[in-house]
XYZ file of C-alpha atoms in Angstrom:
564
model
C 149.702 100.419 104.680
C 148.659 99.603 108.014
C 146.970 101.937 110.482
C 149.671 100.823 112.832
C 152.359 101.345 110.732
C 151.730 104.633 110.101
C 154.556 106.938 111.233
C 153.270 110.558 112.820
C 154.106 113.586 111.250
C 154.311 116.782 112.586
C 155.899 120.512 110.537
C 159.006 121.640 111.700
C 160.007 124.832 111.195
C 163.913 126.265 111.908
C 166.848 128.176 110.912
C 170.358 127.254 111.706
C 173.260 129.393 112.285
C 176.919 128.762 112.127
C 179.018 129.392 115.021
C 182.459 129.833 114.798
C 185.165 128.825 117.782
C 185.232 130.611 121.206
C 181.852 132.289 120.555
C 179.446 132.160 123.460
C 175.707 131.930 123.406
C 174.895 135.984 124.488
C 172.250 136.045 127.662
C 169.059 134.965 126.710
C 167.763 136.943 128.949
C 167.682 140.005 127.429
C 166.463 139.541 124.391
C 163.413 141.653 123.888
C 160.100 139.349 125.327
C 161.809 136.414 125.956
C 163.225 134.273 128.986
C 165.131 131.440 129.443
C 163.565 127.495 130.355
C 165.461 125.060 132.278
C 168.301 123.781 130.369
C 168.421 120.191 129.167
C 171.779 118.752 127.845
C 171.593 115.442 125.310
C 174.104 113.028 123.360
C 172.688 112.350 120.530
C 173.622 109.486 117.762
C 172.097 109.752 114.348
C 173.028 107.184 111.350
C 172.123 108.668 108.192
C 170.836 106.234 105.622
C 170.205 107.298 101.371
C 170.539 105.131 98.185
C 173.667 104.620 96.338
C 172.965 107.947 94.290
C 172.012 110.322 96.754
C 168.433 109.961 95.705
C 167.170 111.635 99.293
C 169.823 113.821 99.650
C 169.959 115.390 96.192
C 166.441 116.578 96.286
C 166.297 118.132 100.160
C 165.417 114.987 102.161
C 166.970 113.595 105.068
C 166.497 109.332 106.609
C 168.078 108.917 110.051
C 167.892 106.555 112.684
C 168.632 108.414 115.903
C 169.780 107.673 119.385
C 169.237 109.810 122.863
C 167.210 112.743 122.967
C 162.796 113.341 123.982
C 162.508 112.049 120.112
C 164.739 108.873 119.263
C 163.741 106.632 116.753
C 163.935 107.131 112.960
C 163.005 110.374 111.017
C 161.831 111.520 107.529
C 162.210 115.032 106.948
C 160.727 116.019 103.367
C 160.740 119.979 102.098
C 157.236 121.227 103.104
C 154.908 122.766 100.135
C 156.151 125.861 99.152
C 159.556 124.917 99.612
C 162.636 125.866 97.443
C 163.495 122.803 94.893
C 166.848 122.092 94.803
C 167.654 123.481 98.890
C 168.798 120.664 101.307
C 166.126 120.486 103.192
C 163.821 123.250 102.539
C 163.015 126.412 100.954
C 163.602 129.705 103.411
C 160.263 131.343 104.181
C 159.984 134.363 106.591
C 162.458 135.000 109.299
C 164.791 132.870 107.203
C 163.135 129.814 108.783
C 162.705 126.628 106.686
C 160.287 123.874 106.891
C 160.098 120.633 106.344
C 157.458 117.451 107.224
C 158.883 115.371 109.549
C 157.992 111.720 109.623
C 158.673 109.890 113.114
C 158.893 106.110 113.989
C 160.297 104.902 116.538
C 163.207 102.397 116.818
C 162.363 98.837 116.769
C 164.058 96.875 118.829
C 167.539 95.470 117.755
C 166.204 95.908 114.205
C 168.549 98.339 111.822
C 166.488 98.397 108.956
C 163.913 101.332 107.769
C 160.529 100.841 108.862
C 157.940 99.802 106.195
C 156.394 102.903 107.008
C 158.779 105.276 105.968
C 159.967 103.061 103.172
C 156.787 103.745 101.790
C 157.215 107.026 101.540
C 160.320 107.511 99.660
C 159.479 104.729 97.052
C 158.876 107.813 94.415
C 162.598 108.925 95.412
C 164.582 105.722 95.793
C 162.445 102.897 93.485
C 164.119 99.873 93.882
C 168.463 101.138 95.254
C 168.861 99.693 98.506
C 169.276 102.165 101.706
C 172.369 101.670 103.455
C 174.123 104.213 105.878
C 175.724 107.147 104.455
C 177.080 109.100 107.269
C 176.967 108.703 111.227
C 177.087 111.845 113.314
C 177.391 112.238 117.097
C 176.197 115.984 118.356
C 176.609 116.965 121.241
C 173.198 119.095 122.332
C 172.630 121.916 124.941
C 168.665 122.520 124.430
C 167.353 125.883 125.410
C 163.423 126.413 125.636
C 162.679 129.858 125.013
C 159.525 131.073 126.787
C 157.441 134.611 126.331
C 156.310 137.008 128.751
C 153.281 134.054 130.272
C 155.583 131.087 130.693
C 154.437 129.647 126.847
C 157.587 128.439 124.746
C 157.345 129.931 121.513
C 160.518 128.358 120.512
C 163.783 126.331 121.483
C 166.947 127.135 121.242
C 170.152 124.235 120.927
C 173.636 124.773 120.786
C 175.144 121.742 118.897
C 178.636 120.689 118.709
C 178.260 118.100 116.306
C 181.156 115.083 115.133
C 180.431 113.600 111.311
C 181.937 110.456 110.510
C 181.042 110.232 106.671
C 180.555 106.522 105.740
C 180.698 106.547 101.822
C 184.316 107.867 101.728
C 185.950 108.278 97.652
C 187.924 105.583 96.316
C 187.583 103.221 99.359
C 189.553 105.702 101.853
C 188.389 105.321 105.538
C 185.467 107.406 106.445
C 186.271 110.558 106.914
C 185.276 112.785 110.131
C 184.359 116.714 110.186
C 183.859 118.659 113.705
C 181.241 121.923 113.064
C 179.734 123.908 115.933
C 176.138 125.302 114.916
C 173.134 126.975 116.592
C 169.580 126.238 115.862
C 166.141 127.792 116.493
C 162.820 125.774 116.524
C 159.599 127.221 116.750
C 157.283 125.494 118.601
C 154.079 124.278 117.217
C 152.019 127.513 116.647
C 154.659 130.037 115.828
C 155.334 132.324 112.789
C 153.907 130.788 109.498
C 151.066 129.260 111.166
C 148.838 132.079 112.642
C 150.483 132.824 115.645
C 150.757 136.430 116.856
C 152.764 138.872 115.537
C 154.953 139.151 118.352
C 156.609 135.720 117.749
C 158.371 136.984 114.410
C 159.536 140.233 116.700
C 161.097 137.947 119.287
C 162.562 135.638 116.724
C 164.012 138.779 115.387
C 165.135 140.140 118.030
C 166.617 136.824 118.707
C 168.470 136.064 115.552
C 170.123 139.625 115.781
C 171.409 138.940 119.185
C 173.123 135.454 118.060
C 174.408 137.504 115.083
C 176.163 140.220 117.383
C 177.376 137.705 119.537
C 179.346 136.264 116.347
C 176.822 133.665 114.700
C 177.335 133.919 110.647
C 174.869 132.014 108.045
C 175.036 128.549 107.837
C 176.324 126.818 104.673
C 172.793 124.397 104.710
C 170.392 123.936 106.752
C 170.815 120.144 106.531
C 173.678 118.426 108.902
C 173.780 115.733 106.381
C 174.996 118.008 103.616
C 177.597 119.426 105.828
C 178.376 116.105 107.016
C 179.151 114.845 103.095
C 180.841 117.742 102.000
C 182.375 118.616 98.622
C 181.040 115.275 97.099
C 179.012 115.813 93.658
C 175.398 115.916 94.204
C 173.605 117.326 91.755
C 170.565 120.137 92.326
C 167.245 120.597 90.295
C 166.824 123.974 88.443
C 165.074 126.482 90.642
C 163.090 127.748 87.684
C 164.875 130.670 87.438
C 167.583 131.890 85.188
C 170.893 131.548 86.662
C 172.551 134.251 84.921
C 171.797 137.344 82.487
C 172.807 135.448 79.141
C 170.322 132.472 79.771
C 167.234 135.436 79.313
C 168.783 135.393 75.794
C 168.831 131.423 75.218
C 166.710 128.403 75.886
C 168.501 125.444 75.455
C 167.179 121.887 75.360
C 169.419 121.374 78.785
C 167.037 123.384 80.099
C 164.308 122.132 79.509
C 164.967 118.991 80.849
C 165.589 121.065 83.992
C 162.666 122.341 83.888
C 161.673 118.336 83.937
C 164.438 117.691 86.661
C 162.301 120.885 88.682
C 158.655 119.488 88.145
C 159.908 115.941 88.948
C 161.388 116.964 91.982
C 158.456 118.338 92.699
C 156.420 115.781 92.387
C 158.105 113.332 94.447
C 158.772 115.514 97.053
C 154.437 115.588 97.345
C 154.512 111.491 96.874
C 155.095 111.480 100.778
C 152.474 113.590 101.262
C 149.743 112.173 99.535
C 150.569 108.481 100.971
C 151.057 109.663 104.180
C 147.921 112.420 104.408
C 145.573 111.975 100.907
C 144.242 114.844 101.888
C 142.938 118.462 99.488
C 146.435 120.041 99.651
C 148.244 117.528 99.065
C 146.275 116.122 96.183
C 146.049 119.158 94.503
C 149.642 119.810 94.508
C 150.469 116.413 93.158
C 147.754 116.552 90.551
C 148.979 119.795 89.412
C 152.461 118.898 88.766
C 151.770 115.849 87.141
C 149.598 117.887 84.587
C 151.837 120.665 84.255
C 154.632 117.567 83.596
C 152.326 115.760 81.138
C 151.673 119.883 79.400
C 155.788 120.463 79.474
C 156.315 117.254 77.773
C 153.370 117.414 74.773
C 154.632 120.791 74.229
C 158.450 120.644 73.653
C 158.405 116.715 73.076
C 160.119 117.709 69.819
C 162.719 119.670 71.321
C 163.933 116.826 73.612
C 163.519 114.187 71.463
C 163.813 115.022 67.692
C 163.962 111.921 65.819
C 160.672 110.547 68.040
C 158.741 112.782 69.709
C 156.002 112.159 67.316
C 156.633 107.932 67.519
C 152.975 106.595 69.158
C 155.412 104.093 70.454
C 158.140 106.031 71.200
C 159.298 107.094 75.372
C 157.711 110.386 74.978
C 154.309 109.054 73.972
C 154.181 106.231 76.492
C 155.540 108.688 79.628
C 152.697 110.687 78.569
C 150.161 108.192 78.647
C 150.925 107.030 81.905
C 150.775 110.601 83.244
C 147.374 111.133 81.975
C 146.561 107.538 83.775
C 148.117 108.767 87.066
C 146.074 112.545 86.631
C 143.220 110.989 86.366
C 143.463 108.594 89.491
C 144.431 111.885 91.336
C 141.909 113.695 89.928
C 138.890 111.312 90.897
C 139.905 112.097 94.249
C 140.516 115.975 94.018
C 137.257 116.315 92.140
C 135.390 114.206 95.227
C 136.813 116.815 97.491
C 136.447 120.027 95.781
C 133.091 119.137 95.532
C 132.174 118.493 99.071
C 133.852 121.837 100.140
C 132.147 124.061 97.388
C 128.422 122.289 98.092
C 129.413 122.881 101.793
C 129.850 126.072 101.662
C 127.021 126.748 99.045
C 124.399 125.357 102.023
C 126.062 127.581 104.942
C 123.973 130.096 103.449
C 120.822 128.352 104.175
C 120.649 129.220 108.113
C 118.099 131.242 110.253
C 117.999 134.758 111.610
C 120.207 133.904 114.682
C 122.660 132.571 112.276
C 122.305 128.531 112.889
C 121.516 126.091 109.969
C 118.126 125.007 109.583
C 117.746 121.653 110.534
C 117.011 120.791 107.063
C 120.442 122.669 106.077
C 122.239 120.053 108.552
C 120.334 116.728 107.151
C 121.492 117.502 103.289
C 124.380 118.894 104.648
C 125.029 114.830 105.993
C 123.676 113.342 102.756
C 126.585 115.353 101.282
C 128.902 113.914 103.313
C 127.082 110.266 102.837
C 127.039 110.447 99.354
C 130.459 111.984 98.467
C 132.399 110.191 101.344
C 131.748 107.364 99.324
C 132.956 108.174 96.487
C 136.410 110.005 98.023
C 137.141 106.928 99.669
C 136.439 104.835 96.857
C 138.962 106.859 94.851
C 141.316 106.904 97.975
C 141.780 103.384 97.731
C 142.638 103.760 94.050
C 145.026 106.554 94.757
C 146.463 104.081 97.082
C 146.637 100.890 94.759
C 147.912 103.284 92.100
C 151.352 104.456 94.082
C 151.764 100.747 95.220
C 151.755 99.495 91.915
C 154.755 98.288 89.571
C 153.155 100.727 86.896
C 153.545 103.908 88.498
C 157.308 102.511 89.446
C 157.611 102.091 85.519
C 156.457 105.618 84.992
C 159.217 106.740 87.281
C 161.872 105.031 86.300
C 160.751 106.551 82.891
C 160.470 110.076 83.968
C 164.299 109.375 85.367
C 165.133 108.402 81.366
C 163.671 111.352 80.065
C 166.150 113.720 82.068
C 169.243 111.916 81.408
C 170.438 113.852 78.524
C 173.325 116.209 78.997
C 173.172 119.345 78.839
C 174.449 121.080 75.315
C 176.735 124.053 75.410
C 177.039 125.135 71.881
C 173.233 125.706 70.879
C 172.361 128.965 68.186
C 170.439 130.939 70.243
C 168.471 132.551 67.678
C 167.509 129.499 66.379
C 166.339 127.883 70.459
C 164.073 130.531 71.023
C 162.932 130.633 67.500
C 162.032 126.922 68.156
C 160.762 127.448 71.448
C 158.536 130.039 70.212
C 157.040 127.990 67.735
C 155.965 125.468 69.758
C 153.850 127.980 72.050
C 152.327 129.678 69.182
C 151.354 126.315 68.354
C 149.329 125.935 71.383
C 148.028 129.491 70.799
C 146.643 127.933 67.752
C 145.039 125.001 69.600
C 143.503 127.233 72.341
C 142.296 129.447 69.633
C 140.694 126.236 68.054
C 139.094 125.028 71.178
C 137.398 128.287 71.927
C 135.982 128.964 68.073
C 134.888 125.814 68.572
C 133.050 126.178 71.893
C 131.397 129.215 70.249
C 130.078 127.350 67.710
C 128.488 124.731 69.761
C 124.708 125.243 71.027
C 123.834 126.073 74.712
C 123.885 122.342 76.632
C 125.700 119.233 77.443
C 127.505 119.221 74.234
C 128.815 123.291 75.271
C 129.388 122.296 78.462
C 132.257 119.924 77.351
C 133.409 121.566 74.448
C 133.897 124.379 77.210
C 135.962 121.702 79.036
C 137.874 121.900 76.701
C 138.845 124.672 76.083
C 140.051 125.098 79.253
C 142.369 122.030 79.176
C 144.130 123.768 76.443
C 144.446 127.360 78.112
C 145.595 125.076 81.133
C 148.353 123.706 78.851
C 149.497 126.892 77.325
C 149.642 128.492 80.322
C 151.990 125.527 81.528
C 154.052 125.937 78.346
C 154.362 130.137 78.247
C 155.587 129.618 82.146
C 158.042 127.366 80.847
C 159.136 129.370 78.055
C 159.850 132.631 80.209
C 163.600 132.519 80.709
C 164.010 132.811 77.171
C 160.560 134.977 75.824
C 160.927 137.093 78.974
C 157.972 139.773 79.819
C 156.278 138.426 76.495
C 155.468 134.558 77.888
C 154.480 135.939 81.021
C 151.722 138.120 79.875
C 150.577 135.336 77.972
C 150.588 133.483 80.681
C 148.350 135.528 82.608
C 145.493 135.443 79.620
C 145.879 131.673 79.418
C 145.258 131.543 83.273
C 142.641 134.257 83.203
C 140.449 131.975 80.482
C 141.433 128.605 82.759
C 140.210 129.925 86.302
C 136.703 131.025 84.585
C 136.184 127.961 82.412
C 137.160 125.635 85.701
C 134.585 127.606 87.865
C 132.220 126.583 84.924
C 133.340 123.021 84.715
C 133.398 123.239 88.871
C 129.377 124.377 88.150
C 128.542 121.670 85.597
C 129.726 118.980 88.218
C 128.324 120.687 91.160
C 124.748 119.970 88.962
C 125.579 116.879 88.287
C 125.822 116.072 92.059
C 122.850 118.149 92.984
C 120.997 115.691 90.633
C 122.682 112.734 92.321
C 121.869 113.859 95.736
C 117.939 114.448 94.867
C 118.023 110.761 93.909
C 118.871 109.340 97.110
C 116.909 111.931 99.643
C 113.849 108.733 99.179
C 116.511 106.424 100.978
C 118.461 108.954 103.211
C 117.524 107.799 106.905
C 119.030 111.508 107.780
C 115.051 112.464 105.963
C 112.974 110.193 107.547
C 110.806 112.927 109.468
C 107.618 113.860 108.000
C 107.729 116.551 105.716
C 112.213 116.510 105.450
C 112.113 115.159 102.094
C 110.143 117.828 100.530
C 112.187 120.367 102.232
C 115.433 118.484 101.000
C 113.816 118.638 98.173
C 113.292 122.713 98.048
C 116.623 123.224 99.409
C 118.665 121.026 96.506
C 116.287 122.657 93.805
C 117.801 126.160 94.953
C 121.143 125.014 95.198
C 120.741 124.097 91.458
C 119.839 127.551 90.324
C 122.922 128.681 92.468
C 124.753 126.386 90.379
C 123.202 127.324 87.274
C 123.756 131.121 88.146
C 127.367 130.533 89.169
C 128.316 128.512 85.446
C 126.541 131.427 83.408
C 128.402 134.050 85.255
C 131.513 131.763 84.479
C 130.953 132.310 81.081
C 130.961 135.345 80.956
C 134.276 136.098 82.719
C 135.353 133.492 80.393
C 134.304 136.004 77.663
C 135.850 138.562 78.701
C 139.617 136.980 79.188
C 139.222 135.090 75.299
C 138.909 138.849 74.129
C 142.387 138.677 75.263
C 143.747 135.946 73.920
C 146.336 136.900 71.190
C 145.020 137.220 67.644
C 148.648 137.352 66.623
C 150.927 135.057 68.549
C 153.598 135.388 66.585
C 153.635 139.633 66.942
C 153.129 138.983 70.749
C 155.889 136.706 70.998
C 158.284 138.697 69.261
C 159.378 136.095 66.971
């Protein structure tokens, strides 16, 4: 994508209010450490744009092209990390706020199509359905900017009359038009959730009680579009959680693919993310749900697909290929970055008694940066290549097969979690493998991987006890737990093992480093990576022994500890 291209992106964070007729907005005023700005009023038209399924929509983003206002043009707004799957538009975080990314271009001239740009970023949502308009709404917009006790706004207030005119009426009726009156508070950049001082979250309490008394109620969304549509069937992800008493009792093979529906929501709700800002958190987050997706699918495979979840040909097996494919294009680039931070912060020990780095410290500190900036933006570009490509497009449209089946009502629930519980002891079996294994293997390279290991498959039954907990209950979760326990020290090791590896690498090129051209740098570069390898070394033996202590854990009887 081109730099110029790029649409900006900024996180919004906001709760909405209902407002039912005659109620007026109370006085400002007097709500505890706050004072009203200079009103400004706007017209605003907004046209709405999603795929002939709802494929935006149905998983908490919003498209619009918008008229009037300090901010027309068109807008993305995709649920921020930590979000709710399955809420339109965002999970609620404190203060009832939600937040979302929003994604800003601005309008082309005469042009009515969706920028490139944004396009881009909902490929993982929409693949190849055309966007057309789904909904035009005209809002009427009486903007209030809060300000504190020095003149700063923390936040804005806007009373919104708004007029829907939904496009995509049923059965070829006209479009249909709803009227809705709402209030809504914006935090300004700064505010609660992003280090701001406590006395933001008083005033936006303070706040939101005095809309409430003057007769504001909770809004049905948070998302005008979803009011705007209405009653018409879009479907939600699972939340993860159980959605009433009797499903603690029952897994059913619906729900799994739920849980699929919830992981693959999740995933291409960080697709944005790492196209538009390829950055650690938003790698990580994408990495992670594509191997706890690849983990769900090896372990209940036979649940969801009887007759050929064991076919090397079959859907199952080539969905899970191509998610190992896509992991390890993500990881390349995780790996690069995880790296630089923990070597980073392994040489800001190395400074003098007045507490600045040694200018030795800052030179290998550089050759760091030389050396792995190369390699994070060589697997940038593959990251890139690798979402642009008609192969990860297959392995969506895939991952949409897999979670097409309906959902059964009539299962034996004795016989579900039975099955479930099978199929976790069975990883029990392979982490117990992996770790006998690991102890049998001599101090070295070859221990070092086996370790690996090891902790691919605690990773994997951890994933797989996580999913089983709506039906295994307190018994999966503590299993959990020792699965993660025996991960997190076996990835510090692994994270130790690489960090070696690099030292090595980095030794190699302090010769051709220009950063250690002064007489006498090299050999201090030198000294300086030779310590950070015993740090390393140090670090991966104390690993190990954590790691010893959480295997001790590990169940020698599954099948007691599962109850089954």
């Amino acid at each position: 994508m081109s730099r110029a291209a790029r649409p900006t992106a900024i996180l919004e964070r906001e709760l909405t209010l209902a407002v039912p007729d005659g109620v007026v907005l109370p006085d400002l005023d007097a709500v505890r450490g706050t004072r009203r700005g200079g009103v400004r009023v706007h017209d605003l038209h907004a046209t709405y744009v999603d795929s002939p399924t709802w494929a935006l929509l149905r998983r908490g983003l919003t498209l619009r092209r918008r008229t009037g206002g300090d901010d027309a043009g068109w807008h993305l707004k995709v649920p921020s990390s930590g979000a709710r799957p399955g809420g339109a538009g965002g999970g609620g975080g404190a203060h009832g706020l939600v937040s979302r990314d929003e994604h800003h271009e601005p309008v082309a001239a005469r042009s009515q199509a969706v920028p490139r740009g944004l396009r881009r970023l909902v490929t993982a949502l929409v693949l190849d359905e055309p966007l057309g308009p789904v909904a035009v709404l005209d809002t009427h917009r009486v903007a209030v900017p809060l300000l504190d006790e020095t003149g700063r706004r923390w936040a804005t207030l806007t009373d919104d009359t708004v007029t829907a005119h939904r496009e995509r009426a049923r059965h070829g009726d006209d479009p249909e038009v709803v009227t809705w009156r709402e209030w809504e508070v914006e935090l300004a950049e700064g505010g609660p959730g992003e280090g701001a001082a406590d006395e933001d979250g008083a005033r936006l309490d303070a706040l939101v009680a005095a809309l409430r008394g003057a007769g504001a109620t909770d809004s049905p969304t948070t998302s005008k579009l979803r009011r705007a549509v209405g009653d018409l069937p879009l479907p939600q992800p699972w939340t993860g959680r159980p959605r009433s008493a009797h499903e603690l009792a029952a897994l059913r093979v619906g729900d799994l693919v739920e849980r699929l529906r919830a992981e693959d929501l999740r995933w291409r709700t960080a697709d944005p993310a790492v196209r538009e800002r390829p950055d650690g958190p938003s790698v990580h987050r994408f990495r992670t749900t594509v191997r706890r997706l690849r983990s769900l699918l090896r372990t209940y495979g036979a649940a969801l697909d009887p007759g050929r979840h064991d076919d090397p040909h079959g859907p199952l097996a080539h969905v899970g290929a191509e998610l190992r494919w896509l992991g390890a294009e993500l990881g390349a680039l995780r790996d690069a970055e995880v790296l630089r931070t923990r070597l980073h912060a392994d040489l800001r020990a190395g400074t003098d008694e007045g507490g600045d780095p040694r200018p030795v410290v800052l030179a290998v500190t550089g050759l760091v940066d030389d050396v792995l900036g190369e390699r994070r933006a060589v697997a940038a570009r593959r990251v890139d290549r690798a979402l642009a490509s008609a192969r990860y497009r297959a392995l969506l449209a895939a991952l949409d097969e897999l979670a097409v089946p309906p959902r059964p009502e009539d299962d034996d629930a004795a016989a579900v979690r039975h099955e479930v519980a099978r199929l976790v002891r069975r990883d029990v079996r392979r982490l117990g493998r992996a770790v006998d294994a690991a102890g049998a293997t001599a101090p070295g390279a070859g221990r070092d991987t086996a370790l690996h290991e090891a902790r691919k498959k605690a990773k994997r039954l951890r994933y797989a006890a996580d999913a089983a907990r709506p039906v295994l209950g307190g018994r999966a979760a503590r299993l959990s737990r020792r699965a993660r326990a025996v991960q997190e020290a076996l990835g510090e090791h692994q994270d130790a093992v690489v960090a070696r590896a690099a030292v090595r690498d980095l030794l190699a090129a302090v010769p051709r480093s220009p950063r250690l051209a002064a007489p006498g740098a090299a050999a201090r570069a030198g000294f300086l990576l030779g310590r950070l390898d015993g740090e390393q070394r140090v670090a991966a033996r104390d690993a190990v022994a954590a790691y010893d202590v959480a295997r001790r854990r590990l169940p020698r009887h599954p099948k007691r500890l599962l109850g089954t």
